[in-house]
Short mmCIF file of C-alpha atoms in Angstrom, two decimals:
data_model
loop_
_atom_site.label_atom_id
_atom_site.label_comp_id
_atom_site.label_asym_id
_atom_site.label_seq_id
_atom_site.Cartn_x
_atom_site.Cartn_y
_atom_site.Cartn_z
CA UNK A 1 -31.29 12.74 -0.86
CA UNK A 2 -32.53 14.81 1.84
CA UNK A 3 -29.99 16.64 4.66
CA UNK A 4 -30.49 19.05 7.69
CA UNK A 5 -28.44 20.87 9.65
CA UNK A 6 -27.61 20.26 12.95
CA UNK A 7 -30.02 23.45 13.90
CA UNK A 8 -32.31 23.18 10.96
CA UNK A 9 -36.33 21.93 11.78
CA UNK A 10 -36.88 21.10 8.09
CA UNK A 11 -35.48 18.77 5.58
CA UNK A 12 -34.03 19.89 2.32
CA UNK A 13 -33.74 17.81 -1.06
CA UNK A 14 -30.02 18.18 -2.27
CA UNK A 15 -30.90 18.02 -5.60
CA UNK A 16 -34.70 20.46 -6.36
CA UNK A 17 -34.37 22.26 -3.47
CA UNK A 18 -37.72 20.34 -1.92
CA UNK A 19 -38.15 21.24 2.06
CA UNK A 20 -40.09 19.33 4.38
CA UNK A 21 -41.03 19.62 8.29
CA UNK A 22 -38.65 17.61 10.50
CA UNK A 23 -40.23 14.86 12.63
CA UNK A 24 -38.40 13.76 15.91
CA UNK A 25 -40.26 10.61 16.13
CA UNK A 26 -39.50 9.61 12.84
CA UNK A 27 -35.99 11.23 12.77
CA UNK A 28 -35.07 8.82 15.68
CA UNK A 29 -36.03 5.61 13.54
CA UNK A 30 -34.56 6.87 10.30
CA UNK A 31 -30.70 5.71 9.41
CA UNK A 32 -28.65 8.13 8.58
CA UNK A 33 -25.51 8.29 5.96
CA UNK A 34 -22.86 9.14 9.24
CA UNK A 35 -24.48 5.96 11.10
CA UNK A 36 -23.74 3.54 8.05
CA UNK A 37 -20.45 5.21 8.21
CA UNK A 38 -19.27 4.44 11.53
CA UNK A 39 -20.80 1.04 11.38
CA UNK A 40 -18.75 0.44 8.12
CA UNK A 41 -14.94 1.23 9.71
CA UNK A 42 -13.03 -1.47 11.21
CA UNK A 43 -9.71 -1.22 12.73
CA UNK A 44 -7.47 -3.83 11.54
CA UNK A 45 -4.21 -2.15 13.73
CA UNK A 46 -2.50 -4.60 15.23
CA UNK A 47 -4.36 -7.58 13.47
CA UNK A 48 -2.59 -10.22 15.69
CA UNK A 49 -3.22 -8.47 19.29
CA UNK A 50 -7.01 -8.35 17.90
CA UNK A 51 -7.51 -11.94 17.65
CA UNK A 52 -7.35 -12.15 13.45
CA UNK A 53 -7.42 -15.82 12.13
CA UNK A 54 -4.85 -16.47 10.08
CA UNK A 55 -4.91 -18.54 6.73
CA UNK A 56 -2.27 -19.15 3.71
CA UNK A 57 -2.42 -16.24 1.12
CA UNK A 58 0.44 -15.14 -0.75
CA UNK A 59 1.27 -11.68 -0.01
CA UNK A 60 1.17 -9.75 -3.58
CA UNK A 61 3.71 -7.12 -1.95
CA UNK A 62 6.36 -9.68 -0.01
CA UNK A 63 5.65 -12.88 -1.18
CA UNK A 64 4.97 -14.37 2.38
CA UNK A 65 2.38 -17.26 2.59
CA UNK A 66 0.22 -16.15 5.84
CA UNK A 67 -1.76 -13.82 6.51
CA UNK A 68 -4.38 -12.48 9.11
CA UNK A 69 -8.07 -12.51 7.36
CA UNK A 70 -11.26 -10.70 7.74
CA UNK A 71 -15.03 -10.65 6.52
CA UNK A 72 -16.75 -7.86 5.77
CA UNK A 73 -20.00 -6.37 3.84
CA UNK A 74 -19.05 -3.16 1.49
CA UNK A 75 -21.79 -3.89 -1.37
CA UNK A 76 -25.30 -4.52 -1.25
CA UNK A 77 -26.83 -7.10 0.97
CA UNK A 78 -27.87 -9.20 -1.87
CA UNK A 79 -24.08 -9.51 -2.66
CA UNK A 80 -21.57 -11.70 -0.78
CA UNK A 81 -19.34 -10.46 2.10
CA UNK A 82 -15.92 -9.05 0.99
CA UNK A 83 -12.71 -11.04 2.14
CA UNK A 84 -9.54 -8.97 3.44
CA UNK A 85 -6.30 -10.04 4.41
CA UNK A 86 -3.43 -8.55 6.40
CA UNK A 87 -0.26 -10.06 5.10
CA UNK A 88 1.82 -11.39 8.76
CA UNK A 89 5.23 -10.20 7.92
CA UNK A 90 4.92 -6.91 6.02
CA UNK A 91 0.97 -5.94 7.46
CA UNK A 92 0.38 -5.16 3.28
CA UNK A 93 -3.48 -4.93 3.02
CA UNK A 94 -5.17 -6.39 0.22
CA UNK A 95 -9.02 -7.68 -0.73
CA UNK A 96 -10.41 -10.51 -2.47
CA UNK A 97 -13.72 -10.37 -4.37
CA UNK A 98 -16.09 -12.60 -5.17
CA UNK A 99 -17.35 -12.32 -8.56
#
């Protein structure tokens, strides 16, 4: 894994030590580990006022039988999306797994 710092003009291997010119042009197509980051967060606060579907699931924390629901990928793209559910009563979090 290469990094840079926000100043640095050459690209350093994390693990040997390997450095390497920085490119802008090719900088500006490459994705970085912070943009995966931010395109991986997603608020789930106020799950209703957001527009959540809703679907029976029995909340492992309360026991109540609805709950808001949401899609997303955390694995590999070859993998299958991850379900997560946001229990109505007591907003418990929990995931479901597809194995």
């Amino acid at each position: 894994m290469m990094r840079a710092g926000e100043e640095s003009d050459v690209w350093e291997c994390t693990s040997c030590g390997y450095v390497e010119g920085r490119d802008a042009v090719e900088d500006a197509e490459m994705t970085t580990t912070q943009g995966q980051q931010k395109s991986e967060i997603v608020d789930v606060s106020d799950a209703e006022d957001q527009g959540l579907p809703t679907t029976s699931a029995r909340c492992p924390e309360c026991g109540n039988d609805r709950a808001h629901w949401y899609m997303q990928q955390i694995r590999s793209a070859d993998e299958s999306e991850t379900r997560f559910f946001i229990c109505t009563e007591c907003e418990h979090k929990w995931r479901e797994d597809d194995h």
